[in-house]
Coordinates of C-alpha atoms in Angstrom, one line a residue:
Chain A
M602 CA -26.5 -32.0 -2.7
S603 CA -27.8 -30.3 -5.5
N604 CA -25.8 -27.5 -7.4
I605 CA -28.2 -24.9 -6.1
T606 CA -27.8 -26.1 -2.5
T607 CA -23.9 -26.0 -3.0
Q608 CA -24.0 -22.6 -4.4
F609 CA -26.3 -21.4 -1.9
H610 CA -24.2 -22.8 1.1
D611 CA -21.1 -21.2 -0.5
T612 CA -22.8 -17.8 -0.4
L613 CA -23.9 -18.4 3.2
R614 CA -20.3 -19.0 4.1
E615 CA -19.0 -16.2 2.5
V616 CA -21.6 -13.8 4.3
F617 CA -21.1 -15.6 7.6
P618 CA -17.5 -16.8 7.7
D619 CA -17.8 -17.5 11.6
V620 CA -20.5 -20.0 11.2
A621 CA -19.3 -23.8 11.4
D622 CA -20.0 -25.9 8.3
T623 CA -22.1 -28.2 10.4
E624 CA -24.4 -25.4 11.5
I625 CA -25.0 -23.7 8.3
S626 CA -27.9 -25.6 7.2
C627 CA -29.9 -24.7 10.4
L628 CA -29.1 -21.1 10.6
K629 CA -31.9 -18.7 11.3
A630 CA -32.3 -14.9 11.2
G631 CA -31.6 -13.2 14.4
E632 CA -28.8 -15.6 15.3
G633 CA -25.0 -14.7 15.5
S634 CA -24.1 -12.3 12.9
W635 CA -27.4 -12.8 11.0
D636 CA -28.8 -9.7 12.4
S637 CA -30.5 -6.8 10.4
L638 CA -27.4 -5.9 8.4
G639 CA -26.4 -9.4 8.1
H640 CA -29.8 -9.9 6.4
L641 CA -29.3 -7.4 3.7
R642 CA -25.8 -8.6 3.1
L643 CA -27.2 -12.1 2.8
M644 CA -30.0 -10.8 0.3
M645 CA -27.4 -8.9 -1.7
A646 CA -25.1 -11.6 -2.1
I647 CA -27.8 -14.1 -3.1
E648 CA -29.0 -11.7 -5.6
A649 CA -25.5 -11.4 -7.1
S650 CA -24.7 -15.0 -6.9
F651 CA -27.9 -16.4 -8.7
G652 CA -28.7 -13.4 -10.8
I653 CA -32.2 -12.9 -9.3
S654 CA -33.9 -9.8 -7.9
I655 CA -35.6 -10.4 -4.4
P656 CA -38.4 -7.8 -3.8
P657 CA -38.1 -6.1 -0.4
D658 CA -41.5 -7.5 0.5
A659 CA -40.0 -10.9 0.4
F660 CA -37.3 -10.1 2.8
D661 CA -39.3 -10.5 6.0
K662 CA -40.5 -14.0 4.8
L663 CA -37.0 -15.2 4.3
Q664 CA -36.1 -15.9 7.8
S665 CA -34.3 -19.3 7.7
V666 CA -31.8 -21.2 5.3
D667 CA -34.7 -23.6 4.1
Q668 CA -37.2 -20.7 3.4
I669 CA -34.4 -19.0 1.2
E670 CA -33.5 -22.1 -0.5
A671 CA -37.1 -22.8 -1.3
Y672 CA -37.4 -19.2 -2.6
I673 CA -34.4 -19.5 -4.8
R674 CA -35.7 -22.7 -6.2
S675 CA -39.1 -21.0 -6.9
Q676 CA -37.4 -18.5 -9.1
Chain B
M821 CA -5.6 -1.7 23.4
A822 CA -4.3 -2.5 20.0
T823 CA -1.1 -4.7 19.7
A824 CA 1.9 -3.1 18.3
S825 CA 1.4 -4.2 14.7
Q826 CA -2.4 -3.7 14.7
K827 CA -3.7 -0.8 13.0
T828 CA -7.2 0.8 13.8
A829 CA -9.4 2.9 11.2
F830 CA -12.8 4.3 11.3
I831 CA -15.0 5.0 8.4
L832 CA -17.0 8.1 8.9
G833 CA -20.1 8.9 6.8
S834 CA -23.8 9.4 6.6
A835 CA -24.4 5.9 4.9
N836 CA -24.1 2.7 6.6
W837 CA -20.6 1.7 6.1
D838 CA -20.5 -1.5 8.4
M839 CA -20.6 -3.8 5.5
I840 CA -17.8 -2.3 3.7
A841 CA -15.7 -2.2 6.9
A842 CA -16.1 -5.9 7.2
Q843 CA -15.1 -6.5 3.6
V844 CA -12.1 -4.3 3.9
R845 CA -11.0 -6.1 7.1
K846 CA -11.5 -9.5 5.5
K847 CA -9.5 -8.5 2.4
C848 CA -6.5 -7.2 4.4
T849 CA -6.3 -10.4 6.5
D850 CA -6.6 -12.6 3.5
I851 CA -4.0 -10.8 1.4
V852 CA -1.0 -10.2 3.4
P853 CA -0.6 -10.4 7.2
F854 CA -2.0 -7.1 8.1
D855 CA -3.8 -6.8 11.2
L856 CA -6.4 -4.1 10.6
D857 CA -9.3 -3.3 13.0
I858 CA -11.5 -1.3 10.8
S859 CA -15.2 -0.4 11.6
A860 CA -17.6 2.4 10.7
R861 CA -18.9 4.9 13.1
P862 CA -22.6 4.8 13.6
F863 CA -23.9 6.6 10.5
G864 CA -24.7 10.3 10.3
Q865 CA -23.2 11.0 13.8
Y866 CA -19.7 11.8 12.9
L867 CA -20.3 15.6 12.8
T868 CA -21.4 15.4 16.4
E869 CA -18.7 13.2 17.5
I870 CA -15.8 15.2 15.9
Y871 CA -16.8 18.2 17.7
T872 CA -16.8 16.7 21.0
P873 CA -13.3 16.4 22.4
D874 CA -14.0 13.4 24.8
S875 CA -16.1 11.4 22.4
D876 CA -15.4 7.7 21.7
L877 CA -13.8 8.6 18.3
F878 CA -10.9 10.6 19.8
A879 CA -10.5 8.3 22.7
A880 CA -9.7 5.3 20.4
Q881 CA -6.9 7.2 18.8
P882 CA -7.3 5.5 15.5
D883 CA -4.5 5.5 12.9
Y884 CA -6.8 6.1 10.1
L885 CA -10.0 8.1 9.5
I886 CA -11.8 7.4 6.5
L887 CA -14.0 10.2 5.3
A888 CA -16.6 8.7 3.1
E889 CA -19.3 11.0 2.2
R890 CA -21.1 10.5 -1.2
F891 CA -22.7 13.4 -3.4
E892 CA -26.2 12.1 -2.0
D893 CA -25.0 12.6 1.6
I894 CA -24.8 16.4 1.2
L895 CA -28.4 16.4 0.1
L896 CA -31.5 16.0 2.1
P897 CA -32.6 12.2 2.2
L898 CA -34.3 11.4 -1.2
Q899 CA -33.8 15.0 -2.4
D900 CA -33.5 15.0 -6.3
P901 CA -29.8 15.8 -7.0
R902 CA -30.9 18.0 -9.7
L903 CA -32.6 20.3 -7.2
I904 CA -29.4 21.0 -5.4
D905 CA -29.7 24.2 -3.2
D906 CA -27.8 26.5 -1.2
A907 CA -28.3 24.2 2.0
A908 CA -26.6 21.5 0.1
K909 CA -23.8 23.6 -0.8
A910 CA -23.6 24.6 3.0
R911 CA -23.4 21.1 4.0
F912 CA -20.5 20.4 1.6
D913 CA -18.7 23.3 3.2
Q914 CA -19.5 21.9 6.5
Y915 CA -17.8 18.7 5.2
L916 CA -14.7 20.5 4.2
A917 CA -14.7 22.1 7.6
A918 CA -15.1 18.7 9.4
I919 CA -12.0 17.4 7.3
R920 CA -9.8 20.3 8.4
H921 CA -10.9 19.9 12.1
L922 CA -10.0 16.4 12.1
S923 CA -6.5 17.2 10.5
A924 CA -5.9 19.6 13.2
H925 CA -7.4 17.7 16.1
S926 CA -7.3 13.8 15.6
G927 CA -3.7 12.9 15.2
S928 CA -4.9 10.3 12.8
V929 CA -4.0 9.9 9.2
L930 CA -7.0 10.9 7.0
I931 CA -8.1 9.4 3.9
V932 CA -10.8 11.4 1.9
H933 CA -12.6 9.5 -0.8
E934 CA -13.7 11.0 -4.1
M935 CA -17.6 11.9 -4.0
T936 CA -19.8 9.9 -6.3
L937 CA -23.3 10.3 -7.4
T938 CA -24.9 6.8 -7.1
R939 CA -28.4 7.6 -8.4
P940 CA -29.1 7.8 -12.1
I941 CA -30.0 11.3 -12.9
G942 CA -30.4 11.3 -16.9
S943 CA -28.3 13.3 -19.3
D944 CA -30.1 16.7 -20.0
R945 CA -28.9 20.1 -19.3
A946 CA -29.8 20.0 -15.5
A947 CA -27.9 16.6 -15.1
H948 CA -25.0 18.3 -16.9
Q949 CA -25.0 20.9 -14.2
V950 CA -25.0 18.3 -11.4
W951 CA -22.0 16.6 -13.0
A952 CA -20.2 19.7 -13.2
M953 CA -20.9 20.6 -9.6
L954 CA -19.7 17.2 -8.4
S955 CA -16.6 17.6 -10.3
E956 CA -16.1 21.2 -8.8
M957 CA -16.6 19.5 -5.2
N958 CA -14.1 16.7 -5.8
Q959 CA -11.7 19.3 -7.0
A960 CA -12.2 21.3 -3.8
L961 CA -11.7 18.1 -1.7
R962 CA -8.5 17.3 -3.8
D963 CA -7.0 20.8 -3.2
L964 CA -7.7 20.7 0.5
V965 CA -6.1 17.3 0.9
E966 CA -3.2 18.4 -0.9
K967 CA -2.7 21.2 1.6
L968 CA -3.0 19.1 4.7
P969 CA -0.3 16.9 6.3
D970 CA -1.0 13.2 6.6
C971 CA -4.0 13.5 4.3
H972 CA -4.6 11.2 1.2
F973 CA -7.3 11.2 -1.5
L974 CA -8.8 8.1 -2.7
G975 CA -9.8 8.5 -6.3
L976 CA -12.8 6.6 -7.5
G977 CA -13.3 7.8 -11.1
Q978 CA -11.6 5.0 -12.6
L979 CA -13.6 2.2 -10.6
V980 CA -16.9 4.2 -11.5
A981 CA -16.1 4.2 -15.1
K982 CA -15.3 0.6 -15.0
I983 CA -18.2 -0.7 -13.0
G984 CA -20.9 1.8 -14.2
Q985 CA -23.9 3.0 -12.7
Q986 CA -25.6 -0.2 -12.3
G987 CA -23.1 -1.6 -9.8
L988 CA -22.8 1.9 -8.3
E989 CA -26.5 2.3 -7.2
P990 CA -27.6 0.7 -3.9
G991 CA -31.3 0.9 -5.1
K992 CA -33.4 -0.8 -2.4
Y993 CA -30.5 -1.5 -0.1
W994 CA -30.2 2.3 0.5
L995 CA -33.9 2.4 1.2
L996 CA -33.8 -0.8 3.6
G997 CA -30.5 -0.3 5.2
R998 CA -28.6 2.9 4.1
L999 CA -26.0 0.9 2.3
P1000 CA -23.8 3.4 0.2
F1001 CA -23.1 1.4 -3.0
G1002 CA -24.6 -1.6 -4.8
M1003 CA -23.0 -5.1 -4.3
G1004 CA -21.2 -4.6 -7.9
F1005 CA -19.3 -1.6 -6.5
S1006 CA -19.0 -2.3 -2.8
T1007 CA -16.4 -5.3 -3.3
P1008 CA -14.1 -3.4 -5.6
Y1009 CA -14.4 -0.3 -3.4
A1010 CA -13.3 -2.4 -0.5
G1011 CA -10.3 -3.7 -2.6
L1012 CA -9.3 -0.2 -3.5
L1013 CA -9.5 1.0 0.1
C1014 CA -7.5 -2.0 1.2
G1015 CA -5.0 -1.2 -1.5
L1016 CA -4.4 2.3 -0.2
L1017 CA -4.2 1.0 3.4
L1018 CA -1.5 -1.6 2.4
S1019 CA 0.4 1.0 0.4
L1020 CA 0.4 3.4 3.4
N1021 CA 1.8 0.6 5.3
G1022 CA 4.7 -0.3 3.0
K1023 CA 2.9 -3.8 2.2
T1024 CA 2.3 -3.5 -1.4
A1025 CA 4.4 -5.5 -3.9
R1026 CA 7.7 -3.8 -5.3
V1027 CA 8.9 -6.4 -7.6
L1028 CA 7.1 -8.3 -10.3
V1029 CA 8.8 -11.6 -11.1
L1030 CA 7.7 -12.7 -14.7
D1031 CA 7.8 -15.7 -16.6
L1032 CA 8.4 -15.5 -20.4
D1033 CA 7.0 -18.4 -22.4
N1034 CA 3.2 -18.0 -22.7
T1035 CA 3.5 -15.0 -20.3
L1036 CA 5.2 -12.2 -22.0
W1037 CA 4.8 -13.9 -25.5
G1038 CA 2.8 -16.7 -26.7
G1039 CA 4.5 -20.1 -27.5
V1040 CA 7.9 -21.3 -26.4
V1041 CA 10.9 -19.4 -27.6
G1042 CA 13.2 -22.6 -27.3
D1043 CA 11.0 -24.5 -29.6
D1044 CA 9.4 -21.8 -32.0
G1045 CA 12.6 -19.5 -32.2
V1046 CA 12.6 -15.8 -31.8
T1047 CA 10.4 -15.3 -35.1
G1048 CA 8.1 -18.1 -34.2
I1049 CA 6.8 -16.9 -30.9
K1050 CA 3.3 -15.2 -30.8
L1051 CA 3.9 -11.5 -30.4
G1052 CA 2.6 -8.8 -32.7
P1053 CA -0.2 -6.6 -33.9
D1054 CA -2.9 -9.4 -34.5
F1055 CA -4.4 -11.9 -32.3
P1056 CA -3.2 -14.0 -30.7
G1057 CA 0.2 -12.1 -30.4
N1058 CA -1.6 -8.8 -29.6
Q1059 CA -2.8 -10.0 -26.3
F1060 CA 0.9 -10.2 -25.2
V1061 CA 1.6 -6.8 -26.4
Q1062 CA -1.3 -5.5 -24.5
F1063 CA 0.1 -7.3 -21.4
Q1064 CA 3.6 -5.9 -21.9
S1065 CA 2.3 -2.4 -22.2
F1066 CA 0.5 -2.9 -18.8
L1067 CA 3.7 -3.9 -17.4
R1068 CA 5.4 -1.0 -18.9
S1069 CA 3.0 1.1 -17.1
M1070 CA 3.7 -0.5 -13.8
L1071 CA 7.4 0.4 -14.5
D1072 CA 6.5 4.0 -14.8
K1073 CA 4.7 3.7 -11.4
G1074 CA 8.0 2.6 -9.8
V1075 CA 7.5 -1.2 -9.7
I1076 CA 10.6 -3.1 -10.7
L1077 CA 10.5 -5.9 -13.3
T1078 CA 12.5 -9.0 -13.1
I1079 CA 12.5 -12.4 -15.0
C1080 CA 12.4 -15.8 -13.8
S1081 CA 12.2 -18.4 -16.7
K1082 CA 13.1 -21.8 -17.5
N1083 CA 14.8 -21.3 -20.8
F1084 CA 18.3 -20.9 -22.6
E1085 CA 19.5 -17.5 -21.6
D1086 CA 20.9 -16.6 -24.8
A1087 CA 17.9 -17.5 -26.8
A1088 CA 15.4 -15.9 -24.3
L1089 CA 17.5 -12.7 -24.2
E1090 CA 17.9 -12.4 -27.9
A1091 CA 14.1 -12.5 -28.2
I1092 CA 13.7 -9.8 -25.7
R1093 CA 16.5 -7.8 -27.5
S1094 CA 15.6 -8.2 -31.1
H1095 CA 11.8 -9.2 -31.5
P1096 CA 10.3 -6.2 -33.1
D1097 CA 7.1 -6.2 -31.2
M1098 CA 8.5 -6.5 -27.8
V1099 CA 7.4 -3.6 -25.7
L1100 CA 9.9 -4.3 -22.8
R1101 CA 13.6 -4.6 -23.5
P1102 CA 16.4 -5.8 -21.5
E1103 CA 17.1 -2.4 -19.8
D1104 CA 13.7 -2.6 -18.3
F1105 CA 14.4 -5.5 -16.2
V1106 CA 16.6 -5.1 -13.1
A1107 CA 17.7 -8.5 -13.0
W1108 CA 16.7 -12.1 -14.3
R1109 CA 17.3 -15.7 -13.7
I1110 CA 17.0 -17.6 -17.0
N1111 CA 18.0 -21.0 -16.2
W1112 CA 16.7 -24.7 -15.4
E1113 CA 16.8 -24.3 -11.5
P1114 CA 13.5 -24.4 -9.6
K1115 CA 12.0 -20.9 -9.8
S1116 CA 11.6 -20.7 -6.0
Q1117 CA 15.3 -21.0 -5.8
N1118 CA 15.7 -18.2 -8.4
I1119 CA 13.3 -16.1 -6.5
L1120 CA 15.2 -16.5 -3.2
A1121 CA 18.4 -15.5 -5.2
L1122 CA 16.7 -12.4 -6.7
S1123 CA 15.5 -11.4 -3.1
Q1124 CA 19.1 -11.6 -1.9
S1125 CA 20.7 -9.8 -4.8
L1126 CA 18.0 -7.0 -4.7
G1127 CA 18.2 -6.8 -0.9
L1128 CA 14.3 -7.0 -0.7
G1129 CA 12.3 -9.3 1.4
L1130 CA 10.2 -12.0 -0.1
D1131 CA 6.7 -10.0 0.7
S1132 CA 8.0 -7.4 -1.7
F1133 CA 7.6 -9.9 -4.5
L1134 CA 4.7 -10.8 -6.8
F1135 CA 5.1 -13.8 -9.2
I1136 CA 3.4 -14.1 -12.5
D1137 CA 3.5 -17.2 -14.4
D1138 CA 0.7 -18.9 -16.6
N1139 CA 1.9 -22.5 -15.4
P1140 CA -0.1 -23.5 -12.1
V1141 CA 2.7 -26.0 -11.3
E1142 CA 5.3 -23.1 -11.2
R1143 CA 2.9 -21.1 -9.0
E1144 CA 2.4 -23.8 -6.6
D1145 CA 6.2 -24.3 -6.4
V1146 CA 6.8 -20.6 -5.4
R1147 CA 3.6 -20.5 -3.2
T1148 CA 5.1 -23.5 -1.2
A1149 CA 8.8 -22.6 -1.1
C1150 CA 8.7 -18.9 -0.9
A1151 CA 6.5 -17.9 1.9
G1152 CA 5.6 -14.2 1.5
V1153 CA 5.7 -13.9 -2.2
T1154 CA 2.3 -13.0 -3.7
V1155 CA 1.4 -15.6 -6.3
P1156 CA -2.0 -14.6 -7.8
E1157 CA -4.0 -17.3 -9.6
M1158 CA -3.9 -15.8 -13.1
P1159 CA -7.0 -16.1 -15.3
L1160 CA -6.8 -18.7 -18.1
D1161 CA -7.7 -15.8 -20.5
V1162 CA -4.5 -13.8 -21.1
T1163 CA -6.7 -10.8 -22.5
E1164 CA -8.1 -10.5 -18.9
W1165 CA -4.6 -10.3 -17.3
P1166 CA -4.1 -6.4 -17.2
G1167 CA -7.7 -5.9 -15.7
F1168 CA -7.2 -8.5 -13.3
L1169 CA -3.6 -7.4 -12.1
A1170 CA -4.9 -3.7 -12.1
D1171 CA -7.6 -4.7 -9.4
L1172 CA -5.1 -6.4 -7.1
P1173 CA -4.8 -4.3 -3.9
Q1174 CA -1.2 -5.4 -3.6
L1175 CA -0.3 -3.5 -6.8
F1176 CA -2.4 -0.5 -5.6
H1177 CA -0.1 2.6 -6.3
H1178 CA -0.4 5.7 -4.1
S1179 CA 1.5 8.9 -4.4
Q1180 CA 4.8 8.9 -6.1
T1181 CA 7.9 10.6 -4.8
D1182 CA 10.8 11.4 -7.1
A1183 CA 12.7 8.4 -5.5
D1184 CA 10.0 5.9 -6.7
T1185 CA 10.4 6.8 -10.4
N1186 CA 14.1 6.2 -10.3
K1187 CA 13.8 2.7 -8.7
T1188 CA 14.7 0.7 -11.7
R1189 CA 18.0 2.6 -12.2
Q1190 CA 18.7 2.4 -8.5
Y1191 CA 18.3 -1.4 -8.4
A1192 CA 20.4 -1.6 -11.5
V1193 CA 23.1 0.1 -9.7
R1194 CA 22.8 -2.3 -6.9
A1195 CA 23.3 -5.2 -9.1
K1196 CA 26.6 -3.4 -10.4
V1197 CA 27.7 -2.8 -6.7
E1198 CA 27.2 -6.6 -6.1
E1199 CA 29.6 -7.1 -9.2
L1200 CA 32.2 -5.0 -7.6
R1201 CA 31.9 -6.6 -4.2
E1202 CA 32.6 -10.1 -5.8
A1203 CA 35.7 -8.6 -7.4
A1204 CA 37.3 -6.8 -4.3
P1205 CA 40.0 -8.4 -2.1
D1206 CA 38.6 -7.2 1.3
R1207 CA 35.6 -5.2 2.6
E1208 CA 37.4 -1.9 3.0
T1209 CA 38.8 -2.0 -0.4
F1210 CA 35.4 -2.7 -1.8
L1211 CA 33.8 -0.1 0.3
K1212 CA 36.5 2.6 -0.8
G1213 CA 35.9 1.5 -4.3
L1214 CA 32.4 2.7 -4.1
G1215 CA 33.4 6.3 -3.9
M1216 CA 30.7 7.1 -1.5
S1217 CA 30.1 10.2 0.2
V1218 CA 27.3 11.1 3.0
D1219 CA 25.6 14.1 3.8
M1220 CA 23.6 14.5 7.0
Q1221 CA 20.9 17.3 7.1
Q1222 CA 18.0 18.4 9.3
M1223 CA 14.7 17.7 7.7
D1224 CA 13.6 20.4 5.3
P1225 CA 10.6 20.9 3.0
Q1226 CA 12.6 19.0 0.3
S1227 CA 13.4 16.0 2.2
R1228 CA 10.0 15.6 4.1
A1229 CA 8.2 13.3 1.5
R1230 CA 11.2 11.1 1.3
I1231 CA 11.8 10.8 5.1
L1232 CA 8.2 9.8 5.7
Q1233 CA 8.3 7.4 2.8
L1234 CA 11.4 5.6 4.5
I1235 CA 9.7 5.8 7.9
H1236 CA 6.5 4.3 6.5
K1237 CA 8.0 1.7 4.1
T1238 CA 11.2 0.4 5.9
N1239 CA 10.8 -2.9 7.6
Q1240 CA 14.0 -4.5 7.8
F1241 CA 16.5 -2.0 8.9
N1242 CA 14.2 -0.1 11.3
T1243 CA 15.0 -0.2 15.0
T1244 CA 11.7 0.6 16.4
T1245 CA 9.3 0.5 13.4
I1246 CA 7.4 3.4 14.7
R1247 CA 5.5 4.8 11.8
Y1248 CA 5.7 8.5 12.7
A1249 CA 3.1 10.8 11.2
E1250 CA 4.2 14.1 9.7
H1251 CA 2.9 15.9 12.9
D1252 CA 4.7 13.5 15.2
L1253 CA 7.9 14.7 13.7
D1254 CA 7.0 18.3 14.0
A1255 CA 6.3 17.8 17.6
I1256 CA 9.7 16.2 18.2
L1257 CA 11.4 19.1 16.5
A1258 CA 9.4 21.4 18.7
D1259 CA 10.8 19.7 21.7
G1260 CA 14.2 20.3 20.9
G1261 CA 14.7 17.0 19.0
A1262 CA 15.9 16.6 15.3
V1263 CA 15.0 14.5 12.5
F1264 CA 17.9 13.8 10.3
S1265 CA 18.2 12.6 6.7
V1266 CA 21.5 11.2 5.4
R1267 CA 22.0 11.4 1.5
I1268 CA 24.4 8.9 0.1
R1269 CA 26.2 9.4 -3.3
D1270 CA 28.4 6.8 -5.1
R1271 CA 30.3 6.6 -8.2
F1272 CA 27.6 4.7 -9.9
G1273 CA 25.4 7.7 -9.9
S1274 CA 23.2 6.9 -6.9
D1275 CA 22.5 10.0 -5.1
E1276 CA 19.5 9.7 -2.6
I1277 CA 18.4 9.9 1.0
N1278 CA 18.6 6.5 2.2
L1279 CA 18.8 6.7 6.0
V1280 CA 16.7 8.5 8.6
M1281 CA 17.1 9.2 12.4
V1282 CA 14.6 10.6 14.5
V1283 CA 16.3 11.8 17.8
E1284 CA 14.6 13.0 20.9
R1285 CA 16.3 15.3 23.4
T1286 CA 15.9 15.5 27.2
D1287 CA 18.3 17.5 29.1
T1288 CA 21.7 16.1 28.3
T1289 CA 20.5 12.9 26.6
A1290 CA 19.9 12.6 22.9
T1291 CA 17.8 9.4 22.2
I1292 CA 17.7 7.8 18.6
A1293 CA 14.0 6.9 18.9
A1294 CA 14.0 5.7 15.3
F1295 CA 16.9 4.6 12.9
V1296 CA 15.7 3.8 9.5
M1297 CA 17.8 2.7 6.5
S1298 CA 16.9 1.5 3.1
C1299 CA 18.0 -2.1 2.5
R1300 CA 19.6 -0.7 -0.9
V1301 CA 22.5 0.6 1.1
M1302 CA 22.9 -2.1 3.7
G1303 CA 26.4 -3.6 4.3
R1304 CA 28.1 -0.4 3.3
G1305 CA 28.7 0.9 6.8
V1306 CA 26.4 3.9 6.3
E1307 CA 24.8 3.3 9.7
A1308 CA 28.3 3.7 11.2
A1309 CA 28.9 7.1 9.6
A1310 CA 25.3 8.2 10.7
L1311 CA 26.0 7.3 14.3
A1312 CA 29.3 9.2 14.1
L1313 CA 27.9 12.3 12.7
V1314 CA 24.8 12.2 15.1
S1315 CA 27.3 11.6 18.2
E1316 CA 29.1 15.0 17.1
W1317 CA 26.0 16.7 16.7
A1318 CA 24.9 15.8 20.2
M1319 CA 28.1 16.9 21.7
Q1320 CA 27.9 20.2 20.0
N1321 CA 24.5 20.5 21.5
G1322 CA 25.6 19.9 25.0
C1323 CA 24.6 16.3 25.5
T1324 CA 26.7 13.8 27.5
M1325 CA 24.8 10.7 26.6
L1326 CA 23.7 9.2 23.3
A1327 CA 20.9 6.6 23.6
G1328 CA 19.4 4.2 21.1
L1329 CA 16.1 2.3 21.2
V1330 CA 15.4 -1.2 19.8
R1331 CA 12.0 -2.6 19.7
E1332 CA 11.8 -6.1 17.9
S1333 CA 9.4 -6.6 15.3
D1334 CA 9.0 -9.8 13.3
R1335 CA 11.0 -8.4 10.4
N1336 CA 13.7 -5.9 11.9
D1337 CA 16.5 -8.5 12.5
P1338 CA 19.1 -6.5 10.6
A1339 CA 18.7 -3.5 12.7
R1340 CA 18.7 -5.1 16.1
D1341 CA 22.5 -5.1 16.8
V1342 CA 23.3 -1.6 15.3
F1343 CA 24.0 0.0 18.6
T1344 CA 26.1 -2.7 20.2
R1345 CA 28.1 -3.2 17.1
H1346 CA 29.1 0.6 17.6
G1347 CA 30.0 0.6 21.2
F1348 CA 26.6 1.3 23.0
A1349 CA 26.1 -0.6 26.2
P1350 CA 22.8 -2.4 26.4
T1351 CA 20.6 -1.4 29.6
G1352 CA 18.3 -4.3 29.3
D1353 CA 15.0 -2.6 28.3
G1354 CA 15.6 -2.3 24.8
S1355 CA 17.7 0.9 25.3
F1356 CA 21.4 1.2 24.6
H1357 CA 23.7 4.0 25.9
Y1358 CA 26.9 5.6 24.5
N1359 CA 28.6 7.9 26.9
L1360 CA 29.8 11.0 25.0
E1361 CA 32.3 12.0 27.7
Q1362 CA 34.5 9.5 26.0
G1363 CA 34.4 11.4 22.8
S1364 CA 32.3 11.0 19.6
I1365 CA 31.8 7.8 17.8
E1366 CA 34.7 7.3 15.2
R1367 CA 34.0 8.0 11.6
P1368 CA 34.4 5.3 9.1
S1369 CA 37.3 6.0 6.8
W1370 CA 35.6 5.0 3.5
F1371 CA 33.4 7.8 3.2
H1372 CA 33.7 11.4 1.9
Y1373 CA 31.9 13.6 4.4
A1374 CA 30.0 16.4 2.5
S1375 CA 31.3 19.8 3.6
A1376 CA 29.6 22.0 6.1
S1377 CA 28.8 24.8 3.5
D1378 CA 25.1 24.8 4.1
K1379 CA 24.6 27.3 6.9
K1380 CA 20.8 26.8 7.0
T1381 CA 20.5 23.9 8.9
K1382 CA 21.8 22.8 12.2
A1383 CA 23.3 19.7 10.8
G1384 CA 25.4 22.0 8.4
E1385 CA 27.2 23.1 11.5
I1386 CA 29.0 19.6 11.8
R1387 CA 32.5 20.3 11.0
Q1388 CA 35.1 18.4 8.9

């Protein structure tokens, strides 16, 4: 796994500690504790972890682990 | 329903506090075994809830209510703080009234946090007025908190100064989800709140165990000699001076300092005594183990000689191997992973919730002296031929009194902090005690003096009264005086009080906790008969319990209190 993937998965585990390691890569918005507040927490944690700023307009488009990782890589 | 050890807390505020509640809950479980069920009430609804007597909030009977309004929350949504108006001031008065109302009606312990302004407002004249008003409002909150029982103020000023505006401002997260603070502030805020809750539950560290080489000074005193260690006004010595000054400030807050070092004792003590740049001197340490034994064993010995459980200890050592040894062999001791950079140590430790320091009573500030006294008592114990001779040699006197305004703070402190000699571990709030007094019960403090100059309330009994039965619902004693038979004297005095007040039965309750081992047999040891349900009975028709001979009993000259009526 690349460094970005590792760092991103660490962030996911921190925000959603109840999710099993094996399920983390297929996580989607709306499932379990990834509700609307969970989404904000995740966005905040990613901004802090990667030192980036995600505009609110992009929040709605980042609905799965894959989409978010692609977004982080594009920054 | 919550389990006996679980505490519940609600955060009340106009912002969305769910995330911070989750952070606090996680921190509390990670740090120490502290089962805290903390959640936020739906934002903006608490004013409705608290004025509805049968609301969920009251039905849940939480242990703690945390009132968490920010300065913005008394403004209209998105109102410019500089345009503060009478309506905003009225909303602040409403907030004060809400706190008063909760204090009178909730039965919960209240925590009121300092108000902050999270949005930037510039630095011109108008901004200055806003800051002045904020400071006035915080003063009003502080004044109110001081007046109310079971109410605590959580100051945020230092954290705001440290993190700064950028971390404080929630920015888009306020607009998107009403989050109160930015990420940079939320996490340390949760740490601070966790620290206060740990402190209110007696779960913060009381003893620092310090390494010497490369911890209190740079280098190795055994190799480099007293003059060769790095300690002084210039780098790298000054980072250790800075760290020692930090430890000195912890000492002033009532934390006690001890040393655990692999060294030759003489050389190490010589450095502490004579190095011109030492901030800490031998008298600042209550005890030390400077030898070549494993540190874990030394810490177990320190725990024994100070009479404090391992979970009161925090171990500071630069060496990860030593830290691992202590972590493995001394379960309960807090062992922080120290940063590699010593210059960061004071800031790092200051942020640890386990070292959070709340209010101070007079007893706290004398702690180091008292533990030093205890060490002297241990010496005498070793020298005496038998127990009674030893106890007589302590020259102790006991003085039992009803709770009065002077003893209140100390009584509550003992009730809240004592885990070992505590028969029921009921953490009474102040108003609970008042209710027991109103029902004809009693709250007794027992002050113990000895010839080493210790003079302090170290025992508390909460006695409930029904007809002709007096029930000791809580029996709490500081471990500092354990093994001196003080509990026997207290039971004798309370049995005399019960008889004088027309009781024929003295009962005692025991509720086992995972730590109150030392208290469980107190009643059976003094002639009480077990009834099988955690209750123990002593029939007063056979007379009162005999007073131990090795105490002097304070005279009954004080006519103001009921306990004073007990005759010699």
